[in-house]
Coordinates of C-alpha atoms in Angstrom, one line a residue:
X231 CA 49.6 -14.1 -32.4
X232 CA 52.0 -12.7 -29.4
X233 CA 50.4 -13.5 -26.6
X234 CA 49.2 -10.0 -24.3
X235 CA 45.6 -10.2 -21.6
X236 CA 43.8 -8.7 -24.7
X237 CA 44.4 -11.6 -27.1
X238 CA 42.8 -13.9 -23.8
X239 CA 39.9 -14.2 -22.7
X240 CA 39.9 -13.7 -18.7
X241 CA 39.0 -16.7 -16.6
X242 CA 35.2 -16.5 -16.6
X243 CA 32.9 -18.2 -13.7
X244 CA 29.7 -18.4 -13.7
X245 CA 26.6 -20.6 -14.3
X246 CA 24.3 -21.6 -16.9
X247 CA 20.3 -21.6 -16.7
X248 CA 20.4 -25.2 -15.7
X249 CA 22.1 -24.5 -12.6
X250 CA 25.9 -26.3 -13.9
X251 CA 28.6 -23.6 -12.4
X252 CA 30.9 -23.3 -15.8
X253 CA 34.8 -21.8 -15.5
X254 CA 35.7 -20.4 -19.2
X255 CA 38.5 -21.1 -20.4
X256 CA 38.9 -23.8 -19.1
X257 CA 35.5 -25.5 -19.2
X258 CA 36.0 -25.5 -23.0
X259 CA 35.6 -28.8 -24.9
X260 CA 36.0 -28.2 -28.2
X261 CA 39.1 -26.9 -29.8
X262 CA 37.0 -23.8 -31.3
X263 CA 34.3 -21.6 -29.2
X264 CA 32.0 -18.6 -30.3
X265 CA 30.7 -16.2 -27.2
X266 CA 28.5 -13.8 -27.2
X267 CA 28.7 -11.2 -25.4
X268 CA 26.2 -8.6 -23.9
X269 CA 25.7 -6.3 -20.7
X270 CA 21.7 -5.0 -21.1
X271 CA 18.9 -7.2 -21.4
X272 CA 18.0 -4.4 -24.2
X273 CA 20.5 -5.9 -26.1
X274 CA 19.2 -9.7 -26.2
X275 CA 17.7 -8.9 -29.8
X276 CA 21.4 -8.5 -31.5
X277 CA 22.5 -11.3 -29.6
X278 CA 19.2 -13.2 -31.0
X279 CA 21.0 -12.5 -34.8
X280 CA 24.5 -14.6 -33.4
X281 CA 21.8 -16.8 -32.2
X282 CA 20.2 -17.8 -35.2
X283 CA 23.4 -17.2 -37.3
X284 CA 25.2 -20.2 -35.1
X285 CA 21.7 -22.1 -36.1
X286 CA 21.8 -21.3 -39.8
X287 CA 25.3 -22.1 -40.5
X288 CA 25.1 -24.7 -38.5
X289 CA 28.1 -24.4 -36.7
X290 CA 27.5 -27.4 -34.2
X291 CA 28.1 -29.4 -37.3
X292 CA 31.6 -28.6 -37.2
X293 CA 32.6 -28.5 -33.4
X294 CA 31.7 -25.9 -32.9
X295 CA 30.6 -24.6 -29.1
X296 CA 28.8 -21.7 -28.2
X297 CA 27.8 -19.9 -25.1
X298 CA 25.7 -16.2 -24.6
X299 CA 27.5 -14.7 -21.3
X300 CA 25.4 -12.4 -20.3
X301 CA 27.4 -10.3 -17.4
X302 CA 25.8 -8.6 -14.9
X303 CA 27.1 -6.6 -11.8
X304 CA 28.6 -8.8 -8.5
X305 CA 25.1 -8.9 -6.9
X306 CA 23.5 -11.4 -3.6
X307 CA 22.3 -14.8 -4.3
X308 CA 18.7 -13.6 -4.0
X309 CA 19.3 -11.2 -6.7
X310 CA 20.9 -13.4 -9.1
X311 CA 17.7 -16.2 -8.6
X312 CA 15.9 -13.5 -9.1
X313 CA 17.6 -12.4 -12.7
X314 CA 18.6 -16.4 -13.4
X315 CA 14.9 -17.7 -12.8
X316 CA 13.8 -14.2 -15.1
X317 CA 16.2 -15.4 -17.7
X318 CA 15.8 -18.9 -17.5
X319 CA 11.5 -18.8 -18.2
X320 CA 12.7 -16.6 -20.6
X321 CA 14.4 -19.7 -22.4
X322 CA 12.7 -22.4 -23.5
X323 CA 15.0 -23.9 -25.2
X324 CA 17.1 -26.3 -22.6
X325 CA 20.2 -26.2 -24.8
X326 CA 20.5 -22.6 -25.3
X327 CA 19.6 -22.3 -21.3
X328 CA 22.4 -24.9 -21.0
X329 CA 24.4 -22.5 -23.1
X330 CA 23.9 -19.7 -21.4
X331 CA 26.0 -18.5 -19.2
X332 CA 25.6 -15.5 -16.5
X333 CA 28.6 -14.1 -15.0
X334 CA 28.7 -12.0 -12.0
X335 CA 32.2 -9.9 -11.8
X336 CA 32.9 -6.5 -11.7
X337 CA 32.4 -5.3 -15.1
X338 CA 34.6 -2.6 -15.1
X339 CA 37.8 -5.6 -15.4
X340 CA 36.2 -7.7 -18.2
X341 CA 36.5 -3.5 -19.6
X342 CA 39.3 -2.9 -19.1
X343 CA 40.4 -6.1 -20.4
X344 CA 39.2 -6.8 -23.3
X345 CA 38.3 -3.3 -24.4
X346 CA 34.5 -3.6 -24.5
X347 CA 31.6 -1.0 -23.5
X348 CA 28.4 -1.9 -22.0
X349 CA 26.9 -0.6 -24.9
X350 CA 27.2 -3.2 -27.3
X351 CA 27.1 -7.0 -27.8
X352 CA 30.5 -8.7 -28.9
X353 CA 31.4 -12.5 -30.4
X354 CA 34.0 -13.7 -29.8
X355 CA 35.7 -16.8 -31.3
X356 CA 37.8 -18.2 -28.5
X357 CA 40.4 -21.4 -28.7
X358 CA 40.5 -24.1 -26.1
X359 CA 43.3 -22.1 -24.3
X360 CA 40.7 -18.9 -24.6
X361 CA 43.3 -17.4 -26.8
X362 CA 40.7 -15.0 -28.9
X363 CA 41.1 -15.2 -32.8
X364 CA 38.4 -13.3 -34.3
X365 CA 36.4 -10.6 -32.0
X366 CA 33.0 -8.6 -33.4
X367 CA 31.1 -6.3 -32.0
X368 CA 27.3 -5.6 -32.6
X369 CA 24.6 -7.8 -35.0
X370 CA 25.9 -10.5 -36.8
X371 CA 25.7 -9.2 -40.4
X372 CA 26.4 -11.3 -43.4
X373 CA 30.1 -9.8 -44.0
X374 CA 30.6 -10.7 -40.4
X375 CA 29.9 -14.3 -41.2
X376 CA 31.8 -14.1 -43.8
X377 CA 34.8 -12.8 -41.4
X378 CA 33.7 -14.8 -38.9
X379 CA 33.5 -18.5 -40.9
X380 CA 37.1 -17.3 -42.7
X381 CA 38.8 -17.7 -39.0
X382 CA 37.3 -20.9 -38.6
X383 CA 38.5 -22.2 -41.8
X384 CA 42.2 -20.7 -41.1
X385 CA 42.3 -22.4 -37.3
X386 CA 45.0 -24.8 -37.1
X387 CA 44.7 -26.7 -33.8
X388 CA 48.1 -26.9 -32.0

C-alpha cells in the first residue's frame, strides 16, 4: 500500500477508563488492532455491535487487540473528569474499561486526516505501525465481519 496520511492513523493520545495514559500507534502491542471510533454518546449502541462481534468471533484469541475510542472535543480538566467518570459508571467490566480510551482533541483534524464525519462510527483494523489495513462505517454486520476476517487472514507481518 502506498504510504500517505490517509493510510495511517494520526498520533492519538488519551486516557483509558482505569486512568492509564495511552498513545496510538506507539502503545500498540499486537500485530493487529481493531479500533472502533465514535463521536457522540448516542452512537454507543452502534459501537456495542462491534464489541459483541469482537467477543463472539473470539478475535482476542487470534491476538487482535480491540479499543473503543470516544473522540471528544478538547475540554477542561473538570469536564474531562465528569465525562470519564460518567462513562466509567456505565461500563462495569474492567477489561472493557481498559479498552475504552477517551481522546480529547480538535476533532476536525481527525475528520480531515481520515475522511470521517461526526454522524457515524468507524471501525479500523491497523497494524503495529498504525497503517490502516481495513476500514468500515456503521454497525457490525455479517458482510462487514466477513471482510474484516478476510483482511485479518490476508495480513502478513513485515
